[in-house]
Amino acid sequence: MTDQHPAAPLWPAVDDLWSRLESTRTHTGQEGLLLRILKLSEEVGEVAEAVIGATGQNPRKGVTHDWDDVQAELCDVAITALVALRTLTPEAREVFERHVERVRERATKPSE
């Protein structure tokens, strides 16, 4: 099965999403930044809801989601985090890549 749309490079896609959100946002300045960051909590809650739904842990509702839903919600968390980072700094790509490198270095160091 082939994709109908080729995958967009990550950072241009983040910049595009950020631009679209910026053009319609009603809260600016620090309030707008904080609201953009708080959006992460909402998205993480949707991951939890999908996991609970995929495992049928709510006896009243039963199975309401599947693991594809969980994957999609996790992607939404990642996208929301990257857009929030882009809202905080125009150098989001560089900040993120430096941080990933630090995390990789920590992960490869032997425990003390």
PDB file of C-alpha atoms in Angstrom:
ATOM      1  CA  MET A   1       0.000   0.000   0.000  1.00  0.00           C
ATOM      2  CA  THR A   2       1.426   3.388  -0.928  1.00  0.00           C
ATOM      3  CA  ASP A   3       0.917   6.654   0.869  1.00  0.00           C
ATOM      4  CA  GLN A   4      -1.355   9.113  -0.885  1.00  0.00           C
ATOM      5  CA  HIS A   5       0.860  11.968   0.312  1.00  0.00           C
ATOM      6  CA  PRO A   6       4.629  11.810   0.578  1.00  0.00           C
ATOM      7  CA  ALA A   7       5.907  12.391   4.090  1.00  0.00           C
ATOM      8  CA  ALA A   8       6.648  16.039   4.767  1.00  0.00           C
ATOM      9  CA  PRO A   9      10.052  16.755   6.244  1.00  0.00           C
ATOM     10  CA  LEU A  10       9.513  17.169   9.978  1.00  0.00           C
ATOM     11  CA  TRP A  11      10.684  20.714  10.648  1.00  0.00           C
ATOM     12  CA  PRO A  12       9.060  22.378   7.633  1.00  0.00           C
ATOM     13  CA  ALA A  13       5.827  20.633   8.679  1.00  0.00           C
ATOM     14  CA  VAL A  14       6.219  21.911  12.253  1.00  0.00           C
ATOM     15  CA  ASP A  15       6.866  25.433  10.953  1.00  0.00           C
ATOM     16  CA  ASP A  16       3.790  25.210   8.722  1.00  0.00           C
ATOM     17  CA  LEU A  17       1.575  24.029  11.580  1.00  0.00           C
ATOM     18  CA  TRP A  18       3.006  26.726  13.844  1.00  0.00           C
ATOM     19  CA  SER A  19       2.330  29.425  11.210  1.00  0.00           C
ATOM     20  CA  ARG A  20      -1.257  28.268  10.746  1.00  0.00           C
ATOM     21  CA  LEU A  21      -1.883  28.253  14.491  1.00  0.00           C
ATOM     22  CA  GLU A  22      -0.221  31.642  14.927  1.00  0.00           C
ATOM     23  CA  SER A  23      -2.404  33.196  12.255  1.00  0.00           C
ATOM     24  CA  THR A  24      -5.585  32.278  14.127  1.00  0.00           C
ATOM     25  CA  ARG A  25      -4.644  32.490  17.799  1.00  0.00           C
ATOM     26  CA  THR A  26      -6.561  34.866  20.007  1.00  0.00           C
ATOM     27  CA  HIS A  27      -4.161  34.882  22.976  1.00  0.00           C
ATOM     28  CA  THR A  28      -0.739  36.390  22.425  1.00  0.00           C
ATOM     29  CA  GLY A  29       2.378  36.979  24.462  1.00  0.00           C
ATOM     30  CA  GLN A  30       3.096  34.926  27.535  1.00  0.00           C
ATOM     31  CA  GLU A  31      -0.549  33.880  27.897  1.00  0.00           C
ATOM     32  CA  GLY A  32      -0.570  32.457  24.367  1.00  0.00           C
ATOM     33  CA  LEU A  33       2.707  30.630  24.993  1.00  0.00           C
ATOM     34  CA  LEU A  34       1.427  29.119  28.231  1.00  0.00           C
ATOM     35  CA  LEU A  35      -1.811  27.997  26.589  1.00  0.00           C
ATOM     36  CA  ARG A  36       0.144  26.408  23.738  1.00  0.00           C
ATOM     37  CA  ILE A  37       2.281  24.508  26.263  1.00  0.00           C
ATOM     38  CA  LEU A  38      -0.776  23.483  28.301  1.00  0.00           C
ATOM     39  CA  LYS A  39      -2.234  21.909  25.158  1.00  0.00           C
ATOM     40  CA  LEU A  40       0.251  19.106  25.833  1.00  0.00           C
ATOM     41  CA  SER A  41      -1.685  18.094  28.940  1.00  0.00           C
ATOM     42  CA  GLU A  42      -4.834  17.733  26.888  1.00  0.00           C
ATOM     43  CA  GLU A  43      -3.052  15.581  24.325  1.00  0.00           C
ATOM     44  CA  VAL A  44      -1.456  13.363  26.993  1.00  0.00           C
ATOM     45  CA  GLY A  45      -4.916  12.878  28.468  1.00  0.00           C
ATOM     46  CA  GLU A  46      -6.102  11.672  25.067  1.00  0.00           C
ATOM     47  CA  VAL A  47      -3.285   9.101  25.054  1.00  0.00           C
ATOM     48  CA  ALA A  48      -4.461   7.866  28.447  1.00  0.00           C
ATOM     49  CA  GLU A  49      -8.047   7.716  27.230  1.00  0.00           C
ATOM     50  CA  ALA A  50      -6.985   5.702  24.170  1.00  0.00           C
ATOM     51  CA  VAL A  51      -4.933   3.241  26.263  1.00  0.00           C
ATOM     52  CA  ILE A  52      -7.832   2.771  28.670  1.00  0.00           C
ATOM     53  CA  GLY A  53     -10.143   2.312  25.696  1.00  0.00           C
ATOM     54  CA  ALA A  54      -7.813  -0.117  23.923  1.00  0.00           C
ATOM     55  CA  THR A  55      -7.509  -2.278  27.036  1.00  0.00           C
ATOM     56  CA  GLY A  56     -11.188  -2.060  27.982  1.00  0.00           C
ATOM     57  CA  GLN A  57     -10.349  -0.787  31.471  1.00  0.00           C
ATOM     58  CA  ASN A  58     -13.529   1.249  31.804  1.00  0.00           C
ATOM     59  CA  PRO A  59     -16.195  -1.383  32.578  1.00  0.00           C
ATOM     60  CA  ARG A  60     -18.980   1.023  31.670  1.00  0.00           C
ATOM     61  CA  LYS A  61     -17.575   1.666  28.181  1.00  0.00           C
ATOM     62  CA  GLY A  62     -15.607  -1.492  27.369  1.00  0.00           C
ATOM     63  CA  VAL A  63     -13.204  -1.456  24.415  1.00  0.00           C
ATOM     64  CA  THR A  64     -13.577   1.895  22.661  1.00  0.00           C
ATOM     65  CA  HIS A  65     -10.168   2.327  20.992  1.00  0.00           C
ATOM     66  CA  ASP A  66      -7.467   0.226  19.397  1.00  0.00           C
ATOM     67  CA  TRP A  67      -3.668   0.448  19.413  1.00  0.00           C
ATOM     68  CA  ASP A  68      -3.719   2.446  16.177  1.00  0.00           C
ATOM     69  CA  ASP A  69      -5.636   5.100  18.125  1.00  0.00           C
ATOM     70  CA  VAL A  70      -2.916   5.063  20.796  1.00  0.00           C
ATOM     71  CA  GLN A  71      -0.249   5.510  18.126  1.00  0.00           C
ATOM     72  CA  ALA A  72      -2.130   8.445  16.619  1.00  0.00           C
ATOM     73  CA  GLU A  73      -2.545  10.097  20.014  1.00  0.00           C
ATOM     74  CA  LEU A  74       1.164   9.666  20.778  1.00  0.00           C
ATOM     75  CA  CYS A  75       1.935  11.338  17.449  1.00  0.00           C
ATOM     76  CA  ASP A  76      -0.365  14.203  18.435  1.00  0.00           C
ATOM     77  CA  VAL A  77       1.631  14.598  21.670  1.00  0.00           C
ATOM     78  CA  ALA A  78       4.912  14.737  19.738  1.00  0.00           C
ATOM     79  CA  ILE A  79       3.560  17.242  17.219  1.00  0.00           C
ATOM     80  CA  THR A  80       2.049  19.403  19.946  1.00  0.00           C
ATOM     81  CA  ALA A  81       5.338  19.404  21.858  1.00  0.00           C
ATOM     82  CA  LEU A  82       7.321  20.402  18.780  1.00  0.00           C
ATOM     83  CA  VAL A  83       4.872  23.188  17.929  1.00  0.00           C
ATOM     84  CA  ALA A  84       5.049  24.411  21.542  1.00  0.00           C
ATOM     85  CA  LEU A  85       8.846  24.392  21.327  1.00  0.00           C
ATOM     86  CA  ARG A  86       8.627  26.343  18.071  1.00  0.00           C
ATOM     87  CA  THR A  87       6.365  28.844  19.823  1.00  0.00           C
ATOM     88  CA  LEU A  88       8.995  29.270  22.521  1.00  0.00           C
ATOM     89  CA  THR A  89      11.913  29.687  20.115  1.00  0.00           C
ATOM     90  CA  PRO A  90      12.426  30.101  16.369  1.00  0.00           C
ATOM     91  CA  GLU A  91      15.494  27.851  16.798  1.00  0.00           C
ATOM     92  CA  ALA A  92      13.315  24.869  17.797  1.00  0.00           C
ATOM     93  CA  ARG A  93      15.091  22.453  15.447  1.00  0.00           C
ATOM     94  CA  GLU A  94      18.535  23.300  16.793  1.00  0.00           C
ATOM     95  CA  VAL A  95      17.367  23.226  20.421  1.00  0.00           C
ATOM     96  CA  PHE A  96      15.692  19.858  19.910  1.00  0.00           C
ATOM     97  CA  GLU A  97      18.611  18.291  18.049  1.00  0.00           C
ATOM     98  CA  ARG A  98      21.100  19.429  20.718  1.00  0.00           C
ATOM     99  CA  HIS A  99      18.860  17.976  23.390  1.00  0.00           C
ATOM    100  CA  VAL A 100      18.451  14.664  21.573  1.00  0.00           C
ATOM    101  CA  GLU A 101      22.239  14.421  21.290  1.00  0.00           C
ATOM    102  CA  ARG A 102      22.636  15.033  25.053  1.00  0.00           C
ATOM    103  CA  VAL A 103      20.035  12.360  25.792  1.00  0.00           C
ATOM    104  CA  ARG A 104      21.792   9.919  23.448  1.00  0.00           C
ATOM    105  CA  GLU A 105      25.126  10.614  25.120  1.00  0.00           C
ATOM    106  CA  ARG A 106      23.613  10.007  28.575  1.00  0.00           C
ATOM    107  CA  ALA A 107      22.028   6.779  27.367  1.00  0.00           C
ATOM    108  CA  THR A 108      25.344   5.412  26.101  1.00  0.00           C
ATOM    109  CA  LYS A 109      27.361   6.249  29.234  1.00  0.00           C
ATOM    110  CA  PRO A 110      27.835   3.356  31.634  1.00  0.00           C
ATOM    111  CA  SER A 111      26.033   3.675  34.971  1.00  0.00           C
ATOM    112  CA  GLU A 112      28.167   4.772  37.868  1.00  0.00           C
TER     113      GLU A 112
END
